XYZ file of C-alpha atoms in Angstrom:
436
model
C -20.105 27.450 22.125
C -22.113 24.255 22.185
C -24.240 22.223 20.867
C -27.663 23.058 21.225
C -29.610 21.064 18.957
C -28.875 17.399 18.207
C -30.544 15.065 15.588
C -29.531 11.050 15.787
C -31.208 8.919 13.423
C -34.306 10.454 12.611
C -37.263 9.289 10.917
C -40.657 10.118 10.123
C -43.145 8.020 8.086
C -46.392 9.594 7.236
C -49.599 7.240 6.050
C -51.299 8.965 3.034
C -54.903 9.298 3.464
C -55.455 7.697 6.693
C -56.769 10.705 8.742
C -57.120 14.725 8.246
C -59.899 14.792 5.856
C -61.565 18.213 6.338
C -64.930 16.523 8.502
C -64.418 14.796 11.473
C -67.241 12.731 10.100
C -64.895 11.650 7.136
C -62.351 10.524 9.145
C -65.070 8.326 11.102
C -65.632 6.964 7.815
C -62.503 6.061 6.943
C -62.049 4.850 10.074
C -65.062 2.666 9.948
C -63.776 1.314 5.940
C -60.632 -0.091 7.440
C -61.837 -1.635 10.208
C -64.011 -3.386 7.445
C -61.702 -3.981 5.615
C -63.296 -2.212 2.561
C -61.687 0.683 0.523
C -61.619 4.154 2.104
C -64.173 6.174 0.351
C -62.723 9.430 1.015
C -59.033 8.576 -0.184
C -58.860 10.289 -3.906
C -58.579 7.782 -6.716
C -55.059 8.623 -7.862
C -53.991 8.198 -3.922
C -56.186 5.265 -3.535
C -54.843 1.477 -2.448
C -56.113 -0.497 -5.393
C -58.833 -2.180 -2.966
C -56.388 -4.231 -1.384
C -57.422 -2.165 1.845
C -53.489 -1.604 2.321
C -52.529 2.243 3.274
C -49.462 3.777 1.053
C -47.026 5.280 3.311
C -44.560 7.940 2.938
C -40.987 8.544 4.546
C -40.875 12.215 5.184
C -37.413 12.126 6.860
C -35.045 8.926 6.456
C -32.192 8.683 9.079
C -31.775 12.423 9.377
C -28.307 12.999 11.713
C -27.775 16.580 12.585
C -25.714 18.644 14.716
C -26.582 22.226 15.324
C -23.829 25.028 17.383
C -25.104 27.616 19.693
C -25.541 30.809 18.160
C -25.326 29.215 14.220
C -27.945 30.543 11.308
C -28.773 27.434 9.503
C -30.615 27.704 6.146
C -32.580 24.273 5.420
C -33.020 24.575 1.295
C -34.520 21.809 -1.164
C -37.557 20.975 -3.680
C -40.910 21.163 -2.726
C -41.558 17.485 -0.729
C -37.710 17.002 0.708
C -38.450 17.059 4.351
C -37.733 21.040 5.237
C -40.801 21.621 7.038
C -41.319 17.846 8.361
C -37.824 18.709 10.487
C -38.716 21.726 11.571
C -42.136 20.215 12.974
C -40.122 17.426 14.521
C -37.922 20.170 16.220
C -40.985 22.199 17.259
C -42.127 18.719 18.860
C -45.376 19.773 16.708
C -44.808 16.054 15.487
C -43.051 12.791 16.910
C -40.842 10.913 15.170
C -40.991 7.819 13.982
C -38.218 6.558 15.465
C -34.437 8.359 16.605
C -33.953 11.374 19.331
C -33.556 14.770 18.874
C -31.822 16.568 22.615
C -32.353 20.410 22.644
C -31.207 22.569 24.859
C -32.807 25.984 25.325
C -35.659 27.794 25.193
C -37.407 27.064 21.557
C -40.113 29.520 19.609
C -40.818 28.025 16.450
C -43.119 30.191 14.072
C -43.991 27.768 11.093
C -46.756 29.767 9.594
C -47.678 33.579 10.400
C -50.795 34.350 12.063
C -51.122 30.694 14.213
C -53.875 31.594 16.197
C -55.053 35.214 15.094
C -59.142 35.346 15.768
C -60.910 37.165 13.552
C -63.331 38.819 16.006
C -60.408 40.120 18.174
C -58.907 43.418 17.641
C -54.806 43.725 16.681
C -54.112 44.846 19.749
C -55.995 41.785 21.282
C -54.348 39.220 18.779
C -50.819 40.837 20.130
C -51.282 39.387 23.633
C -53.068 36.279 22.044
C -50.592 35.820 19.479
C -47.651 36.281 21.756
C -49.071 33.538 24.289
C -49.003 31.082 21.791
C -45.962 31.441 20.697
C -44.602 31.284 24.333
C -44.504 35.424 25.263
C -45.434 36.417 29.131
C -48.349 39.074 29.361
C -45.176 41.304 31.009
C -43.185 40.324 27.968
C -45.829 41.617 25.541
C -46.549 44.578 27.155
C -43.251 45.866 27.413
C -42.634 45.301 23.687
C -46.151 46.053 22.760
C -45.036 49.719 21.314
C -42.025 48.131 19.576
C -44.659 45.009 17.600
C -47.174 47.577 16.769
C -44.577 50.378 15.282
C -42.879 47.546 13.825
C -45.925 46.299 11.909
C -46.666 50.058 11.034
C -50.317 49.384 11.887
C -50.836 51.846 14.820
C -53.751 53.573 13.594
C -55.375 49.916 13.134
C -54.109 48.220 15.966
C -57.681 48.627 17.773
C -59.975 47.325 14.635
C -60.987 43.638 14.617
C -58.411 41.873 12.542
C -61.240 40.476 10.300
C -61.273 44.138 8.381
C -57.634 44.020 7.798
C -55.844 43.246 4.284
C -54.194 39.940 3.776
C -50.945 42.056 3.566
C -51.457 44.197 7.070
C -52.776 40.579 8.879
C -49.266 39.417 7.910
C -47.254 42.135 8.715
C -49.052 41.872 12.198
C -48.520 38.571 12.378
C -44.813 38.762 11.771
C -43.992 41.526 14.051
C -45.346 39.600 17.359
C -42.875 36.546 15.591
C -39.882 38.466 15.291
C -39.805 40.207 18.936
C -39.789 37.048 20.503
C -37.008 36.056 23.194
C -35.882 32.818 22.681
C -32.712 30.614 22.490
C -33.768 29.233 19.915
C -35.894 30.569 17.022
C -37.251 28.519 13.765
C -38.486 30.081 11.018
C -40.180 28.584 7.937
C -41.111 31.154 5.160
C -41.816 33.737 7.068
C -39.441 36.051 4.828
C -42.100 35.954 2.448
C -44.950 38.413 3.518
C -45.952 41.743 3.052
C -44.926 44.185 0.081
C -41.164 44.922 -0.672
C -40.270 47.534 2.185
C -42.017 45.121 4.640
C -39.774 42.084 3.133
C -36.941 44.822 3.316
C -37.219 45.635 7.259
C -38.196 42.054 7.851
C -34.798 40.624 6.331
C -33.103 43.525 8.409
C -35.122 42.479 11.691
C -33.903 38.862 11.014
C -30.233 40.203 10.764
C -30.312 42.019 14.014
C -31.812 38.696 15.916
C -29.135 36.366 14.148
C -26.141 39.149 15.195
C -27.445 38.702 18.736
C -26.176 35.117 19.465
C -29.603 33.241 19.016
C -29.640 30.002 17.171
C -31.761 29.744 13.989
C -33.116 27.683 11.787
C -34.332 28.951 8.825
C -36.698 27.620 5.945
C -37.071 29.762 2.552
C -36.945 29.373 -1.097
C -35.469 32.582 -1.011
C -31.607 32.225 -1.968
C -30.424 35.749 -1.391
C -32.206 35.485 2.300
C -30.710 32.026 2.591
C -26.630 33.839 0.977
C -27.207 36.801 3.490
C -28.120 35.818 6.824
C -27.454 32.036 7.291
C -23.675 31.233 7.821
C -24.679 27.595 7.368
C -26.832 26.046 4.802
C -28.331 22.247 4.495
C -29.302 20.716 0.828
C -32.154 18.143 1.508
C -33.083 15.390 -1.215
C -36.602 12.790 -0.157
C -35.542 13.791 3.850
C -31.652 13.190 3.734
C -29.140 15.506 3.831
C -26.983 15.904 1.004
C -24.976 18.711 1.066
C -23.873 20.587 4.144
C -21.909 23.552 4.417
C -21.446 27.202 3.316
C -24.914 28.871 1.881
C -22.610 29.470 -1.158
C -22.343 26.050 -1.803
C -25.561 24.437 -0.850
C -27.295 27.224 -2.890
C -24.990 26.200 -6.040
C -25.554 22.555 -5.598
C -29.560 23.351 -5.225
C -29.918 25.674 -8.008
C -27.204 23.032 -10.179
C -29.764 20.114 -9.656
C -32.658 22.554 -10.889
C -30.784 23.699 -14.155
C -31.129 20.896 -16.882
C -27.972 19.787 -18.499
C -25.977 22.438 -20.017
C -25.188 21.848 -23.827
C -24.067 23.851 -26.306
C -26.696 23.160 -28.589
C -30.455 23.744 -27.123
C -33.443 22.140 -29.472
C -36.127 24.730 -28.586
C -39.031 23.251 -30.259
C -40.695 21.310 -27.388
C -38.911 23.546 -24.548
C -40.591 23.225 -21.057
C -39.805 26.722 -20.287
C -41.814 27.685 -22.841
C -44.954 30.328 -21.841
C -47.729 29.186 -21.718
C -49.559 30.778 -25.683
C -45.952 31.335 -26.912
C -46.212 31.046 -30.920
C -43.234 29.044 -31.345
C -40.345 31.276 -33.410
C -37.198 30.156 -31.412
C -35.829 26.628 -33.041
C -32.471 26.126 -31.171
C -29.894 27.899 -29.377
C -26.216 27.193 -29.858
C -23.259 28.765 -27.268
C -20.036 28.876 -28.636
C -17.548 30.017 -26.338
C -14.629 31.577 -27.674
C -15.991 31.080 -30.919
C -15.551 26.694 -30.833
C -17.888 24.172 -29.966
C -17.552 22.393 -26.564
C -14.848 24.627 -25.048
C -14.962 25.680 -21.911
C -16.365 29.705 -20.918
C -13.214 31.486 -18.653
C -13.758 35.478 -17.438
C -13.234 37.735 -20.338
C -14.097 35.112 -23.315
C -15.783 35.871 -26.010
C -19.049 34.475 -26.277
C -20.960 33.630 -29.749
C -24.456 32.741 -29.445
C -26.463 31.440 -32.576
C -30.505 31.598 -32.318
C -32.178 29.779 -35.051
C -35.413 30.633 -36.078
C -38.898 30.104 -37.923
C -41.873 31.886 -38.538
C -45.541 31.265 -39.708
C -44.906 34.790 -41.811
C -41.984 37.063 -42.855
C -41.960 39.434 -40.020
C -42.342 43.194 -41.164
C -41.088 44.719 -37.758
C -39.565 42.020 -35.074
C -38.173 42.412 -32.158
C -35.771 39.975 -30.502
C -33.781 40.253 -27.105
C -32.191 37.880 -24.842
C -31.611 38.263 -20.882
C -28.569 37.223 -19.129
C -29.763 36.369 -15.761
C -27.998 34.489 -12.996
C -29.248 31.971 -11.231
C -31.218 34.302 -8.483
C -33.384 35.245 -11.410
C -31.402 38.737 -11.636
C -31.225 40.083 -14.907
C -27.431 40.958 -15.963
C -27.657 42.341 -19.444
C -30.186 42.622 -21.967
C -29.036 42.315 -25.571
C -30.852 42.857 -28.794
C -30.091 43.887 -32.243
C -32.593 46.751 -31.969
C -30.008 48.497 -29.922
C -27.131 48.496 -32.608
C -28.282 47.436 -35.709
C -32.058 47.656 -35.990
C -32.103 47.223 -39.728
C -31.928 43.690 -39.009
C -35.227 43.535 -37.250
C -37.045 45.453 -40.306
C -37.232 42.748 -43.227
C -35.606 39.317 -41.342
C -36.378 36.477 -43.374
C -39.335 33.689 -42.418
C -36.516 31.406 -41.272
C -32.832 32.091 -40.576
C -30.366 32.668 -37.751
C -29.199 35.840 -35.581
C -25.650 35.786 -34.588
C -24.556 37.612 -31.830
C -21.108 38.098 -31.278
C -20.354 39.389 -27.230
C -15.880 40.435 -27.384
C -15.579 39.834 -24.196
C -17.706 38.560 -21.529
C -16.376 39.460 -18.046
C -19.192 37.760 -15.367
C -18.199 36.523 -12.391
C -17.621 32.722 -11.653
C -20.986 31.101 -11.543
C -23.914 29.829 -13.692
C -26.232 32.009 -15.784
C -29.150 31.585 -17.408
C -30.279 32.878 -21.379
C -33.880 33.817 -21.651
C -35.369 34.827 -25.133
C -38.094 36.703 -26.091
C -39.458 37.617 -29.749
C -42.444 39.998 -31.036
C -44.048 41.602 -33.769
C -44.486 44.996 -33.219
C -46.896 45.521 -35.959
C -49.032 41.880 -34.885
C -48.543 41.905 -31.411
C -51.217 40.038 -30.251
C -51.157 37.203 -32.575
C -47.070 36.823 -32.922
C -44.917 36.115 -29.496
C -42.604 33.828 -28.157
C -40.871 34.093 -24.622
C -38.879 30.975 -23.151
C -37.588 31.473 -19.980
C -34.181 29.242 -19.152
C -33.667 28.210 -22.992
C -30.530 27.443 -21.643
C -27.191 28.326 -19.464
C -24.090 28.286 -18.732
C -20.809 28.346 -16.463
C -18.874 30.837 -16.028
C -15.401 29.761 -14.543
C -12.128 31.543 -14.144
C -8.792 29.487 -12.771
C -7.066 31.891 -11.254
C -10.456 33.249 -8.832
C -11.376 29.640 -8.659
C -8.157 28.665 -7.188
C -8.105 30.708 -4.271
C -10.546 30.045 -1.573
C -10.615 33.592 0.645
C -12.258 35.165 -2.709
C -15.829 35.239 -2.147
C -17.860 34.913 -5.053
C -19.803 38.693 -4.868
C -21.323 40.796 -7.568
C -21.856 39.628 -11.278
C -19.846 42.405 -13.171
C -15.922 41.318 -12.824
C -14.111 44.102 -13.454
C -9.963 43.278 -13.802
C -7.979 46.044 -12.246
C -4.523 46.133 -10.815
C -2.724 47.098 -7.469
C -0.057 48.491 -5.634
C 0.682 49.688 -1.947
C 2.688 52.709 -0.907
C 4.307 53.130 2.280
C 3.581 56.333 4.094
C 6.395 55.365 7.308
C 8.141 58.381 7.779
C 6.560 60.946 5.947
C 4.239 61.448 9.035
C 6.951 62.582 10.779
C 8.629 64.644 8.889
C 5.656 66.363 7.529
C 4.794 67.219 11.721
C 4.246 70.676 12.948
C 7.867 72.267 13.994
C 10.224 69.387 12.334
């Protein structure tokens, strides 16, 4: 195994508002203005250049290096703006860079948004052949996988009506099925993971896995972590078009979803929350996490876990309901605890203001970071009384002794302490053997 992508230096500098307005006869314009010298009247005012008739400039990639083995899955991962799809387009050659080389070797197919090139007049089965020319499919090629797209797609019945009478959902799954038949050496993929209702999503993850377990190098875009965990066995972090973390999708995710989390404390001031929905009556106050029952110690596997949620309300509450979610940090909910399940007299007369204690023995999560979401109601003023912050606030879960050793993967969220022994059957076989 080789090398079969290399990146060496790589920049790329975009100029903001220069061209790509959505009439050729604004761009002429604009144009026209800087020739001039005058202010481009088609640049918005919050991206404008102060009248100085000087263009603001953007580095989409900054001295990118990059080495990428034959038959690797690499996940690229980061925020919104870090580059992900500005590499991909420099790998596609969709885009030059600004300066530094990027050698490939092999056969690329790059699919960096579904249904490139569909026409609306043409019927599915027409937008097959035209579809799979664009992306780089012979007319043989198609035709001997046409069956294979179409049952794929699960659009037979539809495959001869124009495309322009199809769902959003069933132009996707079209779209996708030419995409993932294609033979290439290399195949890059940005958030293409993403279409189609869950059993689509469900086969398409499964399609993905068959192409990456036949030797074919990918590169892979998604904000998708559990796509990114299960098929990649390589994962980037990039941060304003550098990479800073390379390595196992394990821990690039960690690192990503770490920079997202704000700073875990053990005492959260809810009152101004950012996580905070959007015509939440504010109830919640603060949340405090007491691990093992002190302040500031750390949370091991099997700890007891104290959590005290402050509150306030415009009204003594006549019938409340309060819960919290465990999740972790895929958005999974864990658990789901509330007094309403053991001790619902609580909930019947609480006070305006006070604070619920809840008291978990023993909390046995795997190593990792969760998340606390809260959620309160009236059930007798439901419309008028509700609060629901999402992330109030989180923690880490951490465990020596599973920490320690490197072959354990980190799998499942329920850690469940058992013990082991091995017995030896040598000999028994043989004795136990027909005629001894």
């Amino acid at each position: 195994m080789g090398i079969v992508i290399k990146i060496e230096n790589v920049w790329k500098q975009y100029r903001l508002g220069v061209i790509g307005h959505q009439y050729l006869k604004h761009d002429v314009q604009s144009w026209w203005a800087r020739v001039r010298g005058k202010e481009d009247p088609n640049t918005p005012v919050d991206l404008g250049n102060n009248g100085n008739g000087s263009n603001r400039t953007m580095w989409a990639l900054r001295d990118l290096t990059l080495a990428i083995q034959e038959g690797e899955v690499l996940g690229i991962i980061g925020k919104n703006g870090a580059g992900k799809s500005t590499l991909l387009k420099v790998i596609s050659r969709v885009t030059a860079p600004t300066s530094g080389r990027i050698k490939i070797k092999g056969r690329v197919t790059s699919l960096l948004e579904v249904g490139t090139g569909f026409h609306p007049e043409l019927t599915g089965r027409e937008n097959v052949f035209l579809n799979g020319a664009i992306l780089g499919m012979r007319v043989n090629e198609v035709k001997r996988k046409f069956d294979e797209i179409v049952d794929f797609s699960g659009l037979e019945p539809f495959i001869d009506t124009p495309v322009k009478r199809y769902s959003s959902g069933m132009y996707v799954r079209l779209a996708f099925a030419v995409a993932a038949h294609l033979d290439s050496d290399i195949l890059i993929l940005d958030e293409v993971l993403a279409v189609g209702d869950a059993a689509f999503q469900t086969k398409s993850k499964q399609k993905m896995r068959g192409v990456t377990g036949q030797g074919r190098t990918v590169l892979f875009v998604s904000h998708n972590m559990p796509a990114i965990s299960s098929i990649c066995s390589r994962a980037i972090l990039l941060r304003r078009g550098e990479v800073c973390v390379d390595g196992t999708p394990e821990r690039t995710i960690e690192q990503y979803l770490a920079e997202a989390e704000e700073r875990e404390v053990p005492l959260v001031d809810l009152r101004d929350h950012p996580n905070r929905a959007e015509g939440s009556i504010p109830f919640f106050e603060s949340i405090e996490l007491r691990p093992g029952g002190k302040l500031n110690a750390g949370l091991l596997v099997g700890d007891s876990l104290e959590l005290r949620i402050r509150f306030r309300a415009a009204y003594r509450f006549s019938n409340m309901k309060i819960a919290f979610n465990i999740e972790d940090h895929f958005g999974g909910i864990v658990a789901r605890l509330s007094p309403l399940l053991r001790q619902p007299e609580l909930c019947l007369h609480a006070p305006k203001s006070g604070e619920f204690i809840c008291v978990i023995p023993s909390l046995n999560l795997t190593p990792g970071r969760y998340n606390i979401t809260l959620d309160a109601v009236d059930r007798d003023n439901r419309a008028n009384s509700k609060d629901l912050i999402e992330r109030a606030c989180s923690f880490e879960m951490k465990d020596a002794s599973v920490l320690d050793l490197p072959y354990i993967p980190k799998v499942g969220t329920i850690f469940l302490d058992s013990t082991w022994d091995v017995s030896s059957l040598d000999g028994k076989e043989e004795s136990s053997a027909p005629g001894s």
